[in-house]
Amino acid sequence: MTPSPPTSSTGIRFGTAYYWEYQQSPDLERDLDLMARARIDTIRVGESVWSTWEPRDGEFDLGWLTPVLDGAHERGMKVLLGTPTYAVPPWLQRKHPELAVVRAGGHRIPWGARQEVDFTSPTFLQYAERVIRQVAGHHGGHPAVLGIQLDNEPGLHLIHNEPVFERFKSWLAERYGDVGRLNDEWGLAYWSHRLTCWDELWRPDGNTTPSYDLAWRRFQAELTTEFIAWQAALVRELVPEDRELTTCLAYQRPALHDAELSKHLTVTSGNAYYLPQDALARDSPVEITWFATDPAGLLQTADRMYASRRQRFWVTETNAGSIAGSQLNLPPYDGQLRQAAWALVARGAEMISYWHWHTLPYGAETYWGGILGHAMRPGRVYDEVAALGAELERAAGDVTGLTPDADAGVPVLAREQVGADLPAAAHPRRPQPRPGLLRAGFWPRSTGARWTPGCRWRSCHRSNVCPCSWRPRSTAWRTSRRWSWRTTCAAAGTW
């Protein structure tokens, strides 16, 4: 790593998600004391419990978090406070069933999970603004609060609700001006798809035109960015200026353009999950889904996070134990938590935060192992987390203000990034070959990769890797001594 201008924090923040409201026998003092002993200095709270903040329409309970904030402050800890808009309460879905997201094919998502609502709806935004104002307005000024997490893992669904489709037609009309230009640029003479007016545009459900797919995905990503930008502007009115604004990104979300969204944040945050045990000792042929399946996949995840704002980032979620369902119940071997954490730090992580403090006794994520198990007593995982905390504390002076080295550049255009997994968008069960081939053929052979906008390709990298689907128009690209089109295509494979 090479020196860069100092950042706003010293060393590496060390944290965990903490949900004492989920515990059957909560013991706040015990938990915070154990965290302090493990050098945990940041906790993440509040983002998943709208029904706790607002148990009934217009009736708020804000005081339950105050002891957590006070206790953290007494121990010198900081708190990342979440807006709870991604998990709506039962009373809201009963009062407004029309808010349910409509999937391709016209079926509404039944309530019972999370992120089931059309967040573009003016009705939803009224309720969301009300709860945000209550939560952030009441707690955002507490001295323990480091920043506000806006929503959580946005962009899960492609929203097919009728008002959204009507907006899509207006979005196209604004960009193309008239259907004649759209016909020409999309090649709609093919298979008799030529339009005579915008109302003839068919719905995306059965579409086979690639240009339509790409436009639909770009539009959906803009909706997600617009939602987070709206929350950022609202929260900025409510909290002191020094509070960070972020959101936890899941980079595989279909309606997400992380670089555009991150322009509205002060720091990028995201998930860095991985399959532990033997998966961290070999290159895997398994494609990346929402977790890495080999060391190169974990490094690629970190490089992707750095690219969102071209600066150091926070890992707001990484596994403390097993992840997902019982079929992946693989607790890490001794030393693997430290190994993975230092790999993320080497690629630019400025916070390592575990999901989560304690293993849940119920719910969809029962099999996700916490730092503490069901018995709520320190064990092997806690001991390794504490050892890592001590290492990070000792290394604080050495890692502050550093930028990860990179010997390769991966130029990416907005249209390429959003359209990278269009086959998977049209066919959800089809694997996404693009990241997998890059991972297997490239990441193990580099000290780091810097994802850059296509217009900034002239950086000091030993090599550049570009998707075969994008052939640069610039003569400089094709003739530069730094660029070998044939070589890089061979190295990256056919994406």
Coordinates of C-alpha atoms in Angstrom, one line a residue:
M1 CA 0.0 0.0 0.0
T2 CA 1.2 3.5 -0.8
P3 CA 0.7 6.8 1.1
S4 CA -2.3 9.0 0.3
P5 CA -3.8 12.1 1.9
P6 CA -5.0 11.4 5.5
T7 CA -8.5 10.1 5.9
S8 CA -11.0 11.2 8.5
S9 CA -10.4 8.2 10.8
T10 CA -7.4 6.8 12.5
G11 CA -6.6 3.1 11.8
I12 CA -9.2 0.6 10.9
R13 CA -12.6 0.7 12.4
F14 CA -13.7 -2.6 13.9
G15 CA -17.3 -3.3 14.3
T16 CA -20.3 -5.6 14.4
A17 CA -24.1 -5.3 13.8
Y18 CA -25.8 -5.3 17.2
Y19 CA -29.5 -6.0 17.6
W20 CA -30.2 -6.2 21.3
E21 CA -33.9 -6.0 20.4
Y22 CA -33.6 -9.5 18.9
Q23 CA -32.3 -11.1 22.0
Q24 CA -34.6 -13.2 24.3
S25 CA -32.6 -12.3 27.4
P26 CA -30.8 -9.0 26.6
D27 CA -27.9 -8.0 28.7
L28 CA -26.6 -4.7 27.2
E29 CA -23.8 -4.1 29.8
R30 CA -22.4 -7.6 29.3
D31 CA -22.5 -7.2 25.5
L32 CA -20.8 -3.8 25.3
D33 CA -18.2 -4.8 27.8
L34 CA -17.3 -7.9 25.7
M35 CA -17.1 -5.8 22.6
A36 CA -14.8 -3.3 24.3
R37 CA -12.6 -6.1 25.5
A38 CA -12.4 -7.3 21.8
R39 CA -11.5 -3.7 20.7
I40 CA -14.8 -3.4 18.8
D41 CA -15.2 0.3 18.4
T42 CA -18.3 0.6 16.1
I43 CA -21.7 -1.0 16.2
R44 CA -24.4 -0.9 13.5
V45 CA -28.0 -0.6 14.7
G46 CA -31.6 0.0 13.8
E47 CA -31.9 -0.6 10.1
S48 CA -34.2 -3.6 10.1
V49 CA -36.9 -2.8 12.7
W50 CA -39.4 -0.3 11.4
S51 CA -42.2 -2.1 13.3
T52 CA -40.2 -1.5 16.5
W53 CA -39.7 2.2 15.8
E54 CA -43.3 2.6 14.7
P55 CA -45.4 -0.4 16.0
R56 CA -48.7 1.3 14.9
D57 CA -49.4 3.9 12.3
G58 CA -48.1 7.2 13.6
E59 CA -47.2 5.9 17.0
F60 CA -43.5 6.0 17.6
D61 CA -41.2 4.3 20.2
L62 CA -37.8 5.9 20.0
G63 CA -36.4 5.5 23.5
W64 CA -35.5 1.8 23.3
L65 CA -32.2 2.6 21.5
T66 CA -31.1 5.3 23.9
P67 CA -29.4 2.9 26.4
V68 CA -27.4 1.4 23.5
L69 CA -26.2 4.8 22.3
D70 CA -25.4 5.9 25.8
G71 CA -23.6 2.7 26.7
A72 CA -21.6 2.8 23.5
H73 CA -20.6 6.4 24.2
E74 CA -19.5 5.6 27.7
R75 CA -17.0 3.1 26.2
G76 CA -15.8 5.3 23.4
M77 CA -17.6 3.4 20.7
K78 CA -19.3 4.9 17.7
V79 CA -22.6 3.9 16.2
L80 CA -23.8 3.6 12.6
L81 CA -27.6 4.3 12.8
G82 CA -29.8 2.9 10.0
T83 CA -33.0 4.2 8.5
P84 CA -35.4 1.3 8.6
T85 CA -37.1 1.7 5.2
Y86 CA -36.1 -1.6 3.6
A87 CA -38.3 -3.7 6.0
V88 CA -41.8 -2.4 6.2
P89 CA -44.2 -3.1 9.2
P90 CA -47.3 -5.3 8.9
W91 CA -49.7 -2.4 9.5
L92 CA -48.3 -0.6 6.4
Q93 CA -48.7 -3.5 4.0
R94 CA -52.2 -4.1 5.3
K95 CA -53.2 -0.5 4.9
H96 CA -51.6 -0.2 1.4
P97 CA -51.4 -3.5 -0.3
E98 CA -51.0 -1.7 -3.6
L99 CA -47.4 -0.9 -2.6
A100 CA -46.3 -4.5 -3.2
V101 CA -43.8 -4.9 -5.9
V102 CA -45.1 -6.4 -9.1
R103 CA -42.7 -8.9 -10.7
A104 CA -42.4 -9.8 -14.4
G105 CA -45.5 -11.7 -15.3
G106 CA -47.8 -9.5 -13.2
H107 CA -47.5 -11.3 -9.9
R108 CA -47.2 -9.2 -6.7
I109 CA -44.6 -10.1 -4.2
P110 CA -46.4 -11.4 -1.1
W111 CA -45.5 -9.7 2.2
G112 CA -43.4 -11.8 4.6
A113 CA -39.7 -11.1 3.7
R114 CA -38.3 -7.6 3.2
Q115 CA -37.9 -5.1 0.4
E116 CA -41.4 -6.1 -1.0
V117 CA -42.7 -2.6 -1.6
D118 CA -42.4 -0.2 -4.6
F119 CA -40.2 2.5 -3.0
T120 CA -40.9 4.9 -5.9
S121 CA -44.5 5.3 -4.8
P122 CA -45.4 8.7 -3.4
T123 CA -47.5 7.0 -0.8
F124 CA -44.6 4.9 0.4
L125 CA -42.3 7.9 0.4
Q126 CA -44.6 9.8 2.8
Y127 CA -44.4 7.0 5.4
A128 CA -40.7 6.6 4.8
E129 CA -40.0 10.3 5.3
R130 CA -42.0 10.3 8.5
V131 CA -40.1 7.4 10.1
I132 CA -36.7 8.8 8.9
R133 CA -37.5 12.2 10.4
Q134 CA -38.4 10.5 13.7
V135 CA -35.4 8.2 14.0
A136 CA -32.6 10.4 12.5
G137 CA -34.1 13.5 14.0
H138 CA -34.2 12.0 17.5
H139 CA -30.9 10.1 17.6
G140 CA -28.8 11.6 14.8
G141 CA -27.3 14.2 17.0
H142 CA -26.2 11.8 19.8
P143 CA -22.5 12.1 20.3
A144 CA -22.0 8.3 19.7
V145 CA -23.5 8.5 16.2
L146 CA -20.8 8.2 13.6
G147 CA -23.1 8.3 10.6
I148 CA -26.4 7.2 9.1
Q149 CA -26.9 4.1 6.9
L150 CA -29.6 4.9 4.3
D151 CA -31.8 1.9 3.8
N152 CA -30.0 -1.4 3.3
E153 CA -28.8 -3.4 0.3
P154 CA -31.0 -1.4 -2.2
G155 CA -31.9 -2.6 -5.7
L156 CA -33.2 -6.1 -5.0
H157 CA -36.1 -6.1 -7.4
L158 CA -36.8 -4.9 -10.9
I159 CA -40.1 -3.1 -10.3
H160 CA -42.8 -3.8 -12.8
N161 CA -45.7 -1.8 -11.2
E162 CA -47.8 0.1 -13.7
P163 CA -46.7 3.6 -12.6
V164 CA -43.1 2.5 -12.9
F165 CA -43.6 1.3 -16.4
E166 CA -45.3 4.6 -17.3
R167 CA -42.3 6.4 -16.0
F168 CA -40.1 4.2 -18.1
K169 CA -41.9 5.3 -21.2
S170 CA -41.4 8.9 -20.2
W171 CA -37.8 8.2 -19.5
L172 CA -37.3 6.9 -23.0
A173 CA -39.2 9.8 -24.6
E174 CA -36.9 12.2 -22.8
R175 CA -33.8 10.5 -24.0
Y176 CA -34.8 9.6 -27.6
G177 CA -37.2 12.5 -28.3
D178 CA -39.4 10.5 -30.7
V179 CA -40.1 6.8 -31.5
G180 CA -38.4 7.2 -34.9
R181 CA -35.0 7.6 -33.3
L182 CA -35.8 4.7 -30.9
N183 CA -36.8 2.5 -33.9
D184 CA -33.5 3.2 -35.6
E185 CA -31.2 2.9 -32.6
W186 CA -32.8 -0.3 -31.3
G187 CA -33.3 -1.8 -34.7
L188 CA -37.0 -2.3 -34.2
A189 CA -37.6 -3.2 -37.8
Y190 CA -36.3 -6.6 -36.6
W191 CA -39.2 -9.1 -35.9
S192 CA -41.7 -6.3 -36.7
H193 CA -41.2 -4.3 -33.4
R194 CA -41.2 -0.9 -35.0
L195 CA -43.3 1.6 -33.0
T196 CA -45.5 4.5 -34.1
C197 CA -46.1 6.0 -30.6
W198 CA -44.8 5.5 -27.1
D199 CA -48.0 3.8 -26.0
E200 CA -47.1 0.9 -28.3
L201 CA -44.0 0.0 -26.2
W202 CA -44.5 -3.5 -24.9
R203 CA -43.9 -4.4 -21.3
P204 CA -40.5 -5.8 -20.4
D205 CA -41.9 -9.2 -19.2
G206 CA -41.4 -11.1 -22.4
N207 CA -38.9 -8.8 -24.1
T208 CA -36.1 -10.2 -26.3
T209 CA -34.6 -7.0 -27.7
P210 CA -31.2 -6.5 -26.0
S211 CA -31.3 -2.7 -26.2
Y212 CA -34.6 -2.7 -24.4
D213 CA -33.2 -4.9 -21.6
L214 CA -30.3 -2.6 -21.2
A215 CA -32.4 0.5 -21.0
W216 CA -34.8 -1.1 -18.6
R217 CA -31.9 -2.1 -16.3
R218 CA -30.4 1.4 -16.5
F219 CA -33.7 2.9 -15.7
Q220 CA -34.2 0.6 -12.7
A221 CA -30.7 1.5 -11.4
E222 CA -31.6 5.2 -11.7
L223 CA -34.7 4.6 -9.5
T224 CA -32.5 3.0 -6.8
T225 CA -30.0 5.9 -7.0
E226 CA -32.9 8.4 -6.8
F227 CA -34.3 6.8 -3.7
I228 CA -31.0 6.8 -1.8
A229 CA -30.2 10.4 -3.0
W230 CA -33.6 11.4 -1.6
Q231 CA -32.8 9.8 1.7
A232 CA -29.4 11.4 1.8
A233 CA -30.8 14.9 1.2
L234 CA -33.5 14.4 3.9
V235 CA -31.1 13.0 6.5
R236 CA -28.6 15.8 5.9
E237 CA -31.2 18.3 7.1
L238 CA -31.6 16.3 10.3
V239 CA -28.1 15.5 11.6
P240 CA -24.9 17.4 12.2
E241 CA -22.7 18.0 9.2
D242 CA -19.9 15.7 10.4
R243 CA -22.0 12.6 10.3
E244 CA -21.1 10.1 7.5
L245 CA -23.8 9.0 5.0
T246 CA -23.6 5.5 3.6
T247 CA -25.6 2.5 2.7
C248 CA -24.7 -1.2 2.7
L249 CA -24.4 -2.3 -0.9
A250 CA -24.9 -5.8 -2.1
Y251 CA -23.1 -5.6 -5.4
Q252 CA -25.1 -8.3 -7.2
R253 CA -28.4 -6.4 -6.9
P254 CA -30.0 -6.2 -10.4
A255 CA -31.2 -2.6 -10.0
L256 CA -27.9 -1.0 -8.8
H257 CA -25.3 1.2 -10.3
D258 CA -22.9 1.5 -7.4
A259 CA -20.7 4.3 -8.7
E260 CA -23.7 6.6 -9.5
L261 CA -25.4 5.8 -6.2
S262 CA -22.2 6.4 -4.2
K263 CA -21.9 10.0 -5.5
H264 CA -24.6 10.7 -2.9
L265 CA -22.7 9.1 0.0
T266 CA -19.7 10.2 1.9
V267 CA -18.3 6.7 2.2
T268 CA -19.0 3.5 0.3
S269 CA -20.0 0.5 2.4
G270 CA -20.8 -3.1 1.3
N271 CA -21.0 -6.8 1.9
A272 CA -17.9 -9.0 1.7
Y273 CA -19.2 -12.5 2.4
Y274 CA -17.2 -15.5 1.5
L275 CA -17.3 -19.3 1.8
P276 CA -14.8 -20.3 4.5
Q277 CA -12.9 -23.5 5.3
D278 CA -11.3 -25.2 2.2
A279 CA -12.8 -22.7 -0.2
L280 CA -10.2 -20.1 1.0
A281 CA -7.4 -22.5 0.0
R282 CA -8.1 -22.9 -3.7
D283 CA -9.5 -21.4 -6.9
S284 CA -13.1 -22.4 -7.3
P285 CA -15.0 -23.0 -10.6
V286 CA -18.2 -22.0 -8.8
E287 CA -19.5 -18.6 -10.0
I288 CA -19.9 -15.7 -7.5
T289 CA -23.4 -15.1 -6.4
W290 CA -23.7 -13.0 -3.2
F291 CA -20.6 -14.5 -1.6
A292 CA -17.1 -15.3 -2.8
T293 CA -16.1 -18.9 -3.2
D294 CA -12.4 -18.6 -3.4
P295 CA -9.6 -16.1 -2.4
A296 CA -9.6 -14.3 -5.7
G297 CA -13.4 -13.7 -5.3
L298 CA -12.9 -12.1 -2.0
L299 CA -10.2 -9.8 -3.4
Q300 CA -12.4 -8.9 -6.3
T301 CA -15.2 -8.0 -4.0
A302 CA -12.9 -5.5 -2.2
D303 CA -11.6 -4.0 -5.4
R304 CA -15.1 -3.5 -6.6
M305 CA -16.0 -1.6 -3.4
Y306 CA -12.9 0.6 -3.7
A307 CA -14.0 1.5 -7.3
S308 CA -17.4 2.8 -6.3
R309 CA -15.9 6.1 -5.1
R310 CA -12.3 5.5 -5.9
Q311 CA -11.4 5.7 -2.3
R312 CA -11.2 3.5 0.8
F313 CA -14.4 1.9 2.0
W314 CA -16.3 0.2 4.9
V315 CA -17.1 -3.5 5.0
T316 CA -20.3 -3.2 6.9
E317 CA -21.0 -6.9 6.6
T318 CA -18.7 -9.9 6.5
N319 CA -19.2 -13.3 8.1
A320 CA -18.2 -14.1 11.7
G321 CA -19.3 -17.7 11.2
S322 CA -21.4 -19.8 8.9
I323 CA -23.5 -18.0 6.3
A324 CA -26.9 -18.6 4.6
G325 CA -28.8 -21.8 5.2
S326 CA -27.8 -25.1 6.8
Q327 CA -26.4 -26.4 3.5
L328 CA -23.6 -23.8 3.9
N329 CA -23.1 -24.2 7.7
L330 CA -19.3 -23.9 7.5
P331 CA -17.8 -22.2 10.4
P332 CA -14.3 -20.8 9.6
Y333 CA -11.1 -22.6 10.5
D334 CA -8.9 -21.1 13.1
G335 CA -7.2 -18.0 11.7
Q336 CA -9.5 -17.5 8.7
L337 CA -11.3 -14.6 10.1
R338 CA -8.1 -12.7 10.6
Q339 CA -6.8 -13.9 7.2
A340 CA -9.9 -12.6 5.4
A341 CA -9.9 -9.3 7.4
W342 CA -6.3 -8.4 6.6
A343 CA -6.9 -9.3 2.9
L344 CA -9.8 -6.8 2.8
V345 CA -7.7 -4.1 4.6
A346 CA -4.9 -4.7 2.1
R347 CA -7.4 -3.9 -0.7
G348 CA -8.6 -0.7 1.0
A349 CA -11.1 -1.5 3.7
E350 CA -11.2 1.2 6.4
M351 CA -13.8 -0.7 8.5
I352 CA -14.3 -4.4 9.2
S353 CA -17.7 -5.1 10.7
Y354 CA -19.2 -8.5 11.3
W355 CA -22.7 -9.6 10.7
H356 CA -23.4 -10.0 13.5
W357 CA -22.8 -9.9 17.2
H358 CA -24.9 -12.9 18.3
T359 CA -26.5 -15.9 16.4
L360 CA -30.2 -15.4 16.1
P361 CA -32.6 -17.8 17.8
Y362 CA -35.2 -17.3 15.2
G363 CA -36.0 -15.8 11.8
A364 CA -34.8 -16.4 8.2
E365 CA -31.1 -16.0 9.2
T366 CA -31.0 -18.4 12.1
Y367 CA -28.1 -20.3 10.5
W368 CA -25.9 -17.2 10.2
G369 CA -23.3 -17.5 12.9
G370 CA -22.5 -14.5 15.1
I371 CA -19.5 -13.6 17.1
L372 CA -21.3 -15.1 20.1
G373 CA -23.4 -18.3 19.7
H374 CA -26.8 -19.0 21.0
A375 CA -25.4 -19.4 24.6
M376 CA -24.2 -15.8 24.4
R377 CA -20.9 -16.7 25.9
P378 CA -17.4 -16.0 24.3
G379 CA -15.9 -19.0 22.4
R380 CA -13.5 -19.7 19.7
V381 CA -14.9 -17.1 17.2
Y382 CA -14.9 -14.4 19.9
D383 CA -11.3 -15.2 20.8
E384 CA -10.2 -14.8 17.2
V385 CA -12.2 -11.6 16.8
A386 CA -10.5 -10.2 19.9
A387 CA -7.1 -11.2 18.6
L388 CA -7.8 -9.4 15.4
G389 CA -9.0 -6.4 17.2
A390 CA -5.7 -6.2 19.1
E391 CA -3.8 -6.6 15.9
L392 CA -5.7 -3.8 14.2
E393 CA -5.1 -1.5 17.2
R394 CA -1.4 -2.2 17.1
A395 CA -1.3 -1.5 13.4
A396 CA -3.3 1.7 13.5
G397 CA -0.4 4.0 12.9
D398 CA 0.8 1.9 9.9
V399 CA -2.5 1.7 8.0
T400 CA -3.9 5.2 8.5
G401 CA -4.1 7.2 5.3
L402 CA -2.9 4.4 2.9
T403 CA -4.2 3.6 -0.6
P404 CA -4.0 0.0 -1.9
D405 CA -1.6 -0.6 -4.7
A406 CA -3.0 -1.8 -8.1
D407 CA -1.0 -3.2 -11.0
A408 CA -4.0 -3.6 -13.4
G409 CA -6.8 -1.4 -14.6
V410 CA -10.3 -2.6 -15.5
P411 CA -12.1 0.2 -17.5
V412 CA -15.8 0.1 -17.1
L413 CA -18.5 2.2 -18.7
A414 CA -21.9 2.8 -17.1
R415 CA -23.7 0.9 -19.8
E416 CA -21.3 -2.0 -19.4
Q417 CA -21.6 -2.2 -15.7
V418 CA -25.4 -2.1 -15.5
G419 CA -25.7 -4.5 -18.4
A420 CA -23.0 -7.0 -17.3
D421 CA -25.4 -9.7 -16.3
L422 CA -28.3 -9.1 -18.6
P423 CA -28.6 -12.9 -19.4
A424 CA -29.0 -13.5 -15.7
A425 CA -31.7 -10.7 -15.5
A426 CA -33.7 -12.4 -18.3
H427 CA -33.0 -15.9 -17.0
P428 CA -32.5 -15.8 -13.2
R429 CA -31.2 -19.4 -13.0
R430 CA -28.5 -18.8 -15.6
P431 CA -25.1 -18.2 -14.1
Q432 CA -23.2 -15.0 -14.6
P433 CA -20.0 -15.9 -16.4
R434 CA -18.5 -12.5 -16.5
P435 CA -17.2 -12.1 -12.9
G436 CA -16.3 -15.8 -12.7
L437 CA -13.9 -15.8 -15.7
L438 CA -12.3 -12.6 -14.6
R439 CA -11.8 -14.0 -11.2
A440 CA -10.3 -17.3 -12.3
G441 CA -8.1 -15.9 -15.0
F442 CA -7.0 -12.6 -13.7
W443 CA -7.3 -11.8 -9.9
P444 CA -5.0 -14.5 -8.7
R445 CA -2.2 -13.0 -10.9
S446 CA -2.5 -9.4 -9.8
T447 CA -1.6 -7.5 -6.7
G448 CA -4.7 -5.4 -7.1
A449 CA -7.1 -4.2 -9.8
R450 CA -8.4 -0.7 -10.1
W451 CA -11.9 -0.5 -11.7
T452 CA -12.0 2.9 -13.5
P453 CA -14.5 4.8 -15.8
G454 CA -13.6 4.2 -19.4
C455 CA -12.6 7.9 -19.8
R456 CA -9.9 7.5 -17.1
W457 CA -8.1 4.5 -18.5
R458 CA -4.7 6.3 -18.7
S459 CA -3.6 5.4 -15.2
C460 CA -0.3 3.9 -14.3
H461 CA -1.2 0.2 -14.5
R462 CA 1.0 -2.5 -15.8
S463 CA -1.9 -3.9 -17.7
N464 CA -5.5 -3.1 -18.6
V465 CA -8.3 -5.6 -18.9
C466 CA -11.5 -4.8 -20.9
P467 CA -14.7 -6.7 -21.6
C468 CA -14.8 -8.1 -25.1
S469 CA -18.3 -6.7 -25.4
W470 CA -17.0 -3.2 -25.4
R471 CA -14.6 -2.3 -28.2
P472 CA -13.1 1.2 -27.6
R473 CA -13.7 3.7 -30.3
S474 CA -10.7 5.9 -29.5
T475 CA -7.6 5.5 -31.7
A476 CA -5.6 6.1 -28.6
W477 CA -7.0 3.0 -27.0
R478 CA -6.1 0.9 -30.0
T479 CA -2.6 2.2 -30.6
S480 CA -1.4 2.9 -27.1
R481 CA 1.7 1.0 -26.0
R482 CA 0.0 0.3 -22.7
W483 CA -2.8 -1.5 -24.5
S484 CA -2.9 -4.9 -26.2
W485 CA -6.4 -5.7 -27.3
R486 CA -5.6 -9.2 -28.3
T487 CA -3.7 -10.0 -25.1
T488 CA -6.2 -8.7 -22.7
C489 CA -9.1 -10.4 -24.5
A490 CA -7.2 -13.6 -24.2
A491 CA -6.5 -13.1 -20.5
A492 CA -10.1 -12.1 -19.6
G493 CA -11.8 -14.7 -21.7
T494 CA -15.2 -14.1 -23.5
W495 CA -17.4 -12.4 -20.9

